[in-house]
mmCIF file of C-alpha atoms in Angstrom:
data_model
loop_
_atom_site.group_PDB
_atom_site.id
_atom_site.type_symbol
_atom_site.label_atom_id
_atom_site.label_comp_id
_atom_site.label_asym_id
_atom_site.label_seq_id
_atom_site.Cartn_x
_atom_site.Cartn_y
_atom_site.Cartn_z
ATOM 1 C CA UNK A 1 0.000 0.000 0.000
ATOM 2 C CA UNK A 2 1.212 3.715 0.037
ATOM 3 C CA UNK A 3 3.149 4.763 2.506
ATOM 4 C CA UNK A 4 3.484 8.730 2.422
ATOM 5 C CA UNK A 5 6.228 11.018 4.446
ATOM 6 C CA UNK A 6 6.680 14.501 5.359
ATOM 7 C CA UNK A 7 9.188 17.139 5.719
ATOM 8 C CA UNK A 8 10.049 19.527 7.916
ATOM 9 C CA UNK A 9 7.879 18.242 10.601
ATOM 10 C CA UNK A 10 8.115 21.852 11.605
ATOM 11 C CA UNK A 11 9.385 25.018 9.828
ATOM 12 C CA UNK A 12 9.512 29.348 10.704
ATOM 13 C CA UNK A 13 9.866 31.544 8.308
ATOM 14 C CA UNK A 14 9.644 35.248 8.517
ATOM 15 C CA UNK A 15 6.926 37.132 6.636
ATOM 16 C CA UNK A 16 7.286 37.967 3.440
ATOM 17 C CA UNK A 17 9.977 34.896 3.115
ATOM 18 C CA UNK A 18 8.933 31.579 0.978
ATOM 19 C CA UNK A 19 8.166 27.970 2.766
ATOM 20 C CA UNK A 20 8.698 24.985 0.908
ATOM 21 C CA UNK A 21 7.255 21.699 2.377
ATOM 22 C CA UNK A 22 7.894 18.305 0.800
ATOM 23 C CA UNK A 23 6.477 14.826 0.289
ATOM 24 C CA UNK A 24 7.367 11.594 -0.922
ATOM 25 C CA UNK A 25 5.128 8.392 -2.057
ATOM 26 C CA UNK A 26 5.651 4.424 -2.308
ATOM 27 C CA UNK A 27 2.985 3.719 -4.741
ATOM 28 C CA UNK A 28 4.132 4.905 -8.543
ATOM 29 C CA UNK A 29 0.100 3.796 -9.086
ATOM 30 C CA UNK A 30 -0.863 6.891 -7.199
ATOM 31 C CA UNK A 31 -2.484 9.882 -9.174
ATOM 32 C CA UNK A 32 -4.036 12.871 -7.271
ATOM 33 C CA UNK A 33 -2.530 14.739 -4.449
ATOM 34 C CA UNK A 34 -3.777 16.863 -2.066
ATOM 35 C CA UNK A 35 -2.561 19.280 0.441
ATOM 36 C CA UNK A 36 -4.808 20.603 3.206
ATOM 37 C CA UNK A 37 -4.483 23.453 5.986
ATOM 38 C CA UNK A 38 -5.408 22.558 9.776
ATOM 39 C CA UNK A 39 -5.852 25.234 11.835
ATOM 40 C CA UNK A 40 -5.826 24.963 15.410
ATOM 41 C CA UNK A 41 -9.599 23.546 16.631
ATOM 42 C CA UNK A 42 -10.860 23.619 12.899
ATOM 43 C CA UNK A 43 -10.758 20.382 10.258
ATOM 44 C CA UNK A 44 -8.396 20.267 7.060
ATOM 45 C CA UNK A 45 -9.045 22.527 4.420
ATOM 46 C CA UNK A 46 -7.842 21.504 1.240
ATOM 47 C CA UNK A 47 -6.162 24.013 -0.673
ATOM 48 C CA UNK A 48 -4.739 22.550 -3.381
ATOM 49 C CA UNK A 49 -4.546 19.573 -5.151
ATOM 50 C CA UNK A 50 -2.593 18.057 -8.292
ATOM 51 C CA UNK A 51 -2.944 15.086 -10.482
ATOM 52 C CA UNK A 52 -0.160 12.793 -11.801
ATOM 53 C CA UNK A 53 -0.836 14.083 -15.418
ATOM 54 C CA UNK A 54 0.763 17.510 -14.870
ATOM 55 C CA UNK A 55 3.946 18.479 -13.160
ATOM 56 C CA UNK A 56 3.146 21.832 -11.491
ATOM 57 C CA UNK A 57 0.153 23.678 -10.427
ATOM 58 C CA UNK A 58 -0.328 27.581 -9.272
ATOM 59 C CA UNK A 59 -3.040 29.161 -7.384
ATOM 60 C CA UNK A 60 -2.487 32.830 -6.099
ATOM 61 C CA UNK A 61 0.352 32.719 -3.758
ATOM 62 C CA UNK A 62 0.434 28.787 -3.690
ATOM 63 C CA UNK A 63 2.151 26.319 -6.095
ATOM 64 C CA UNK A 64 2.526 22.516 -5.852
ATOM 65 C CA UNK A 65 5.523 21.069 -8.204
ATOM 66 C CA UNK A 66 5.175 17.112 -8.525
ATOM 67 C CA UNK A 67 8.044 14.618 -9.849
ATOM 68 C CA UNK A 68 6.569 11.587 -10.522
ATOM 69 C CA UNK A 69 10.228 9.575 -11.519
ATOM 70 C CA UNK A 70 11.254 10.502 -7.820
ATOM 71 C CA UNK A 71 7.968 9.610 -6.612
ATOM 72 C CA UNK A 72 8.168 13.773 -4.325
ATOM 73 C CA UNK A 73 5.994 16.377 -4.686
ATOM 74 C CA UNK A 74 6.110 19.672 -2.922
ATOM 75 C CA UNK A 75 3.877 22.587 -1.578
ATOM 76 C CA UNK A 76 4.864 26.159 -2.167
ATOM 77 C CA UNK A 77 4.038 29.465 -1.053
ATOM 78 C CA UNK A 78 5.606 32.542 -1.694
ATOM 79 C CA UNK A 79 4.982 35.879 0.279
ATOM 80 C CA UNK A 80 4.174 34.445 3.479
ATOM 81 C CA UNK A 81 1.781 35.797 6.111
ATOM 82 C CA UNK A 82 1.114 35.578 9.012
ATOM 83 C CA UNK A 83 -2.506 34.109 8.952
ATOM 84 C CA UNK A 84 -0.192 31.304 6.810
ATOM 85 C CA UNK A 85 0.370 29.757 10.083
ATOM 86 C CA UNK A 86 -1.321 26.350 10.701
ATOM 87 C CA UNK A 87 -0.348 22.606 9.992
ATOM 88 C CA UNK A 88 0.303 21.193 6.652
ATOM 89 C CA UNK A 89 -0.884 17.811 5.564
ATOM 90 C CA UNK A 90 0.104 16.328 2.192
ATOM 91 C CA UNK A 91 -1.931 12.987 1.154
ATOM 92 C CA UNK A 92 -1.752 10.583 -1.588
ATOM 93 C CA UNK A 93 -3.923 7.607 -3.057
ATOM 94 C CA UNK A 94 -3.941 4.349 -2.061
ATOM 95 C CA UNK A 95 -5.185 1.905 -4.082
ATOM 96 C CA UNK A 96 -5.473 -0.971 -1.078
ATOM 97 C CA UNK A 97 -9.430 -0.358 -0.762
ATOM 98 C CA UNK A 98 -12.036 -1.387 -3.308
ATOM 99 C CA UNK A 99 -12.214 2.569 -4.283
ATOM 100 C CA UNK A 100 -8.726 3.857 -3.248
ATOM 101 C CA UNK A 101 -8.263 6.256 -0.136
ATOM 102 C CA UNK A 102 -6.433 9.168 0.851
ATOM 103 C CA UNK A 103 -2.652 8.325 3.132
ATOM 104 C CA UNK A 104 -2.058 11.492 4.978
ATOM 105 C CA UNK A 105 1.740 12.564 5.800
ATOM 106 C CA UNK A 106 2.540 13.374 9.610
ATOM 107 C CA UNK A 107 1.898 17.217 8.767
ATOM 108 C CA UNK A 108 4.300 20.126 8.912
ATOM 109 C CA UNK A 109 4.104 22.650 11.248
ATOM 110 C CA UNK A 110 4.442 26.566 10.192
ATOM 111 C CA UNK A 111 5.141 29.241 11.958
ATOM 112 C CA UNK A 112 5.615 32.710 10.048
ATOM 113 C CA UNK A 113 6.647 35.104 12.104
ATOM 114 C CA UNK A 114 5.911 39.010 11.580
ATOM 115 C CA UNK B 1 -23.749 26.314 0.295
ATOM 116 C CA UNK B 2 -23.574 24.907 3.485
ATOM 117 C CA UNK B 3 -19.942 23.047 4.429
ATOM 118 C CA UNK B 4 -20.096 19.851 6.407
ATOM 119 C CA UNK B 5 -21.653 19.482 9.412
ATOM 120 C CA UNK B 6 -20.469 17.529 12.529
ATOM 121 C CA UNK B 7 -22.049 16.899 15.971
ATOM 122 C CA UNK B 8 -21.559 17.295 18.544
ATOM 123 C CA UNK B 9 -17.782 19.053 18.307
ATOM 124 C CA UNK B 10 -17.004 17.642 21.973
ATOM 125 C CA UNK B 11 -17.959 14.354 23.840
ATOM 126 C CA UNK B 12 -17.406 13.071 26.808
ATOM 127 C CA UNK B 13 -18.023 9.195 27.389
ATOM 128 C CA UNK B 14 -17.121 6.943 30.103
ATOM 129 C CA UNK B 15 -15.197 3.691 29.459
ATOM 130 C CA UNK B 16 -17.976 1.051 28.257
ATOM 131 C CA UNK B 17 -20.109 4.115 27.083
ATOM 132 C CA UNK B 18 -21.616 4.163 23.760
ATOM 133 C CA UNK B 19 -20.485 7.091 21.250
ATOM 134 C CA UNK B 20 -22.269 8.342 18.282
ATOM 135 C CA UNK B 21 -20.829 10.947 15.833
ATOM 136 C CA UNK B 22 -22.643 12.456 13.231
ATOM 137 C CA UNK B 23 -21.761 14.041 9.959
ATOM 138 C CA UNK B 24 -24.061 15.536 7.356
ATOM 139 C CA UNK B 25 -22.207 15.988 3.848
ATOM 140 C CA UNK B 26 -21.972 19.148 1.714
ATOM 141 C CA UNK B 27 -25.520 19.781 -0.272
ATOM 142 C CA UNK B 28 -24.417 17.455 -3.132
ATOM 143 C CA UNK B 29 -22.341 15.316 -2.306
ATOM 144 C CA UNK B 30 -22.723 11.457 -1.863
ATOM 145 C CA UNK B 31 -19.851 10.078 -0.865
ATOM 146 C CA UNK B 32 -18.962 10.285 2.818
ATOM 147 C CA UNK B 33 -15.390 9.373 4.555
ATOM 148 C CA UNK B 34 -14.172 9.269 8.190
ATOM 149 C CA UNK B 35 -10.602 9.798 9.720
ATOM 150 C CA UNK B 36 -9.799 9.507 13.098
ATOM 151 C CA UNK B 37 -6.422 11.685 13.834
ATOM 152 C CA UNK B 38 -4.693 10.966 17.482
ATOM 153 C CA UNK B 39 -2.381 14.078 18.387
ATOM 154 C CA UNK B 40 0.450 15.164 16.573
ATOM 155 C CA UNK B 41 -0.944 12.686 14.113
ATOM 156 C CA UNK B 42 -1.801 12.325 11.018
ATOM 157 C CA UNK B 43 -5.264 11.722 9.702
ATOM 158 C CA UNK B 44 -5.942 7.578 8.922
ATOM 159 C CA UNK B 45 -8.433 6.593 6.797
ATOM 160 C CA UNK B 46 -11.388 4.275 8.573
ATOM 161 C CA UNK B 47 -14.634 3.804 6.508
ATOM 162 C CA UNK B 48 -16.064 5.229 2.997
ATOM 163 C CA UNK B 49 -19.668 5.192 2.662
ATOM 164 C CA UNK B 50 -21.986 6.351 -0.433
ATOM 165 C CA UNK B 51 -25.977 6.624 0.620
ATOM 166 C CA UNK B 52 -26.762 3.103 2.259
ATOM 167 C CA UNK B 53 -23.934 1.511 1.019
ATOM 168 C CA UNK B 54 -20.474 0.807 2.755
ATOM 169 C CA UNK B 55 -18.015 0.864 -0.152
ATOM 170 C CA UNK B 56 -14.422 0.493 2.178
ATOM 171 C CA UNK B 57 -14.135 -0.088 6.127
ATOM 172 C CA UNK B 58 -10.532 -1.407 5.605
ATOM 173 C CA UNK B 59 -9.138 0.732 8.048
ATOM 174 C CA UNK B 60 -11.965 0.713 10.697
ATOM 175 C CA UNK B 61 -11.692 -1.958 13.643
ATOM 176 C CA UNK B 62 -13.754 -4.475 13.005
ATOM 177 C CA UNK B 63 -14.399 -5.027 16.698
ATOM 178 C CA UNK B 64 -16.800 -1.950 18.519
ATOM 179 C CA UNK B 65 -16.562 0.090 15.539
ATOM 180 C CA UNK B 66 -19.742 0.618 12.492
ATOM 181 C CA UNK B 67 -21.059 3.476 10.350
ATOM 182 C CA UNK B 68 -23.780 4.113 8.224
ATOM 183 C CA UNK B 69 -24.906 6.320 5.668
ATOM 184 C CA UNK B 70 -28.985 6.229 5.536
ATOM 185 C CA UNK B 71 -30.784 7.119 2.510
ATOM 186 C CA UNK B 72 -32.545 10.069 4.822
ATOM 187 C CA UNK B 73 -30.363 11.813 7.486
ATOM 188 C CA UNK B 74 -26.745 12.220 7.837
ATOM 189 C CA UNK B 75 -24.196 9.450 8.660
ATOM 190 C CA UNK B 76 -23.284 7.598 11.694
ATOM 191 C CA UNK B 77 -19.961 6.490 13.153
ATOM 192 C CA UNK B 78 -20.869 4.289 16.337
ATOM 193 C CA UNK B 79 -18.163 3.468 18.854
ATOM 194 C CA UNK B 80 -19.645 0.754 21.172
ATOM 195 C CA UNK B 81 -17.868 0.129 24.792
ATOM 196 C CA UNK B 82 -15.434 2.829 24.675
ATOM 197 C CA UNK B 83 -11.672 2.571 25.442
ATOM 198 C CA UNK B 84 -9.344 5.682 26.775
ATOM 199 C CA UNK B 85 -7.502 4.759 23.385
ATOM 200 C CA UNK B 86 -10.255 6.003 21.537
ATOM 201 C CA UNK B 87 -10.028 9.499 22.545
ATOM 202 C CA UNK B 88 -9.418 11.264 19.503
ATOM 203 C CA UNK B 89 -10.336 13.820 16.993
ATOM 204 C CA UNK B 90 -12.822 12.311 14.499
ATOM 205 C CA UNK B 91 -13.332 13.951 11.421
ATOM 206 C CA UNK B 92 -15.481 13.381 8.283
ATOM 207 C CA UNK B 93 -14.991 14.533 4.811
ATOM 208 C CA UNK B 94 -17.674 14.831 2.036
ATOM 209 C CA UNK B 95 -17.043 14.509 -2.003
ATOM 210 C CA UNK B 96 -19.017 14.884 -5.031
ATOM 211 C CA UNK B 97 -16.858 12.404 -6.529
ATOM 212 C CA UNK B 98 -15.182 10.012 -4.632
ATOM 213 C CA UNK B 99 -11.818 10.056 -3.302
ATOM 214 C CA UNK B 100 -10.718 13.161 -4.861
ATOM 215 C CA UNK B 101 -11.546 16.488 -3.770
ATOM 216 C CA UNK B 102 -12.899 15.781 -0.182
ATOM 217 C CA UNK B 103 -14.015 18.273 2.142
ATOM 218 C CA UNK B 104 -13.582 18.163 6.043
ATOM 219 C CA UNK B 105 -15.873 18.804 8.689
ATOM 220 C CA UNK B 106 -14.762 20.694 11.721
ATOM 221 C CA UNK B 107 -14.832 16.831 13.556
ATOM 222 C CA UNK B 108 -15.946 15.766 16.697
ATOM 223 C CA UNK B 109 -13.129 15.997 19.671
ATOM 224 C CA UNK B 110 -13.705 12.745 21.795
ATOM 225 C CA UNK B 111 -12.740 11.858 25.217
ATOM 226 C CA UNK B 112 -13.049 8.861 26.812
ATOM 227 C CA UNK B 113 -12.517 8.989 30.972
#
């Protein structure tokens, strides 16, 4: 089945500065992956998600790059702020069930400080 | 449009208590997930559901543990006999198609004393 880690578990960054989170898979089967924001109290919101077909998708001040020969991909986001602050959970597919499920990373704490 | 719903947020239960979490899906959507995250944790994947049907519970225990999806009224996650170990953040997650895209709920925080 997939197996799906994270890194930094934790990472500051000053505002304004860019923070670069990063994920790698087992299962070279997987095809979609999403990243969610949990903040503190509240449930995941996703925020961004790519499938295997492409190699890079943008939205605003967030990008997700995706490197399917290394079986990584990465979150991006550029101009931090401070309302940026929150865990970070990558996921990817796993194909184990009847219908496939999500494997969540360990999440990635960030901390941008003003 | 509405996001999902879960109830109650908090609850308390005593060991050998019964627990029942609720979740009612986006206005749309018909397939239904739950994830149970422990602190510091990750979310893990327990049970898919579409209306009355359980499609995957290959990562719920198959001892204490059952949900449901009725045709009318949200779904159920039942914990029967609780344990301390399954204090834990519950959390459901609606989609209009499947396993991709999936939206959380704000999940239920449990506590078992």
């Amino acid at each position: 089945g997939e197996n799906v880690e994270q890194h930094p578990s934790t990472l500051s960054v000053q505002e304004g500065d860019s923070a670069v989170i990063k994920c790698t898979y087992s299962d070279s089967a997987s095809n979609y992956f999403p990243w969610y924001k949990q903040e503190l109290g509240k449930g995941p919101q996703l925020i961004i998600d790519i499938r295997s077909n492409v190699g890079e998708k943008k939205d605003q001040r967030i990008a997700v790059t995706l490197n399917k020969t290394a079986k990584h991909f990465s979150l991006h986001i550029t101009e931090t702020q401070p309302e940026d602050s929150a865990v970070y959970f990558c996921a990817g597919l796993n194909y184990g069930g009847s219908q496939g499920n999500l494997i969540f990373g360990k999440g990635t704490k960030l901390s941008v400080k003003p | 449009n509405a996001g999902v719903m879960q109830n109650p947020r908090h609850l308390v239960r005593r060991r050998g208590q019964e627990a029942r979490l609720r979740c009612s899906p986006m206005k749309g959507h018909s397939h239904v997930y739950w994830y149970r995250q422990l602190p510091e944790e990750g979310l893990k994947f327990m049970v898919y559901l579409q209306k009355e049907n359980i499609i995957d519970e290959s990562g719920m225990p198959k001892e204490r543990f059952s949900a449901e999806f009725p045709k009318e009224g949200p779904s159920i996650l039942r914990i029967q006999q609780v344990v301390r170990g399954d204090s834990a953040a519950y959390f459901c997650a609606s989609s209009p198609r499947g396993v991709y895209e999936q939206y959380f709920g704000p999940g239920t925080r449990l506590t078992v004393t």
